[in-house]
């Protein structure tokens, strides 16, 4: 993978479980790393959740193969947060492909 292709800056957020004052478990996300990525594909799909139709944005990002990312992390990019739905390692291209979908909370 050529360095000139990595034009986007993303933050990798790592989940951690904290307990609040009443003993409830809350998942919070902390910045794990800030890295460069490449936006490969953008598409919109229609989802129907209990009669509520939404159009979450789905992207495919490529990062270098050695970046510390796993399936449980979250991506912060352009002021929005995204869940990782698929993580593929491409050894010949020396990259990781991340399928991400916008968080709808």
Coordinates of C-alpha atoms in Angstrom, one line a residue, residues 10-13 32-33 35-37 62-75 84 86-87 89 96 98 100:
X10 CA -9.4 8.4 11.8
X11 CA -9.4 7.7 15.5
X12 CA -9.7 4.1 16.8
X13 CA -11.8 4.0 20.0
X32 CA -6.7 4.0 21.3
X33 CA -4.9 5.4 18.3
X35 CA -4.1 6.7 12.2
X36 CA -4.2 7.4 8.5
X37 CA -6.7 5.5 6.3
X62 CA -8.1 0.6 4.3
X63 CA -5.3 1.0 6.9
X64 CA -1.9 -0.5 7.2
X65 CA -1.7 -4.1 8.3
X66 CA 0.2 -3.4 11.5
X67 CA -2.4 -0.9 12.9
X68 CA -3.9 -2.0 16.3
X69 CA -7.5 -2.5 15.3
X70 CA -9.9 -5.4 16.1
X71 CA -13.6 -6.1 15.6
X72 CA -14.7 -4.7 19.0
X73 CA -13.2 -1.2 18.4
X74 CA -15.2 1.8 17.1
X75 CA -14.0 4.4 14.5
X84 CA -16.7 -2.2 12.5
X86 CA -16.0 -6.7 9.1
X87 CA -12.3 -6.7 9.3
X89 CA -6.5 -8.8 6.3
X96 CA -6.6 -4.2 6.7
X98 CA -12.6 -2.3 7.6
X100 CA -17.8 0.3 8.9

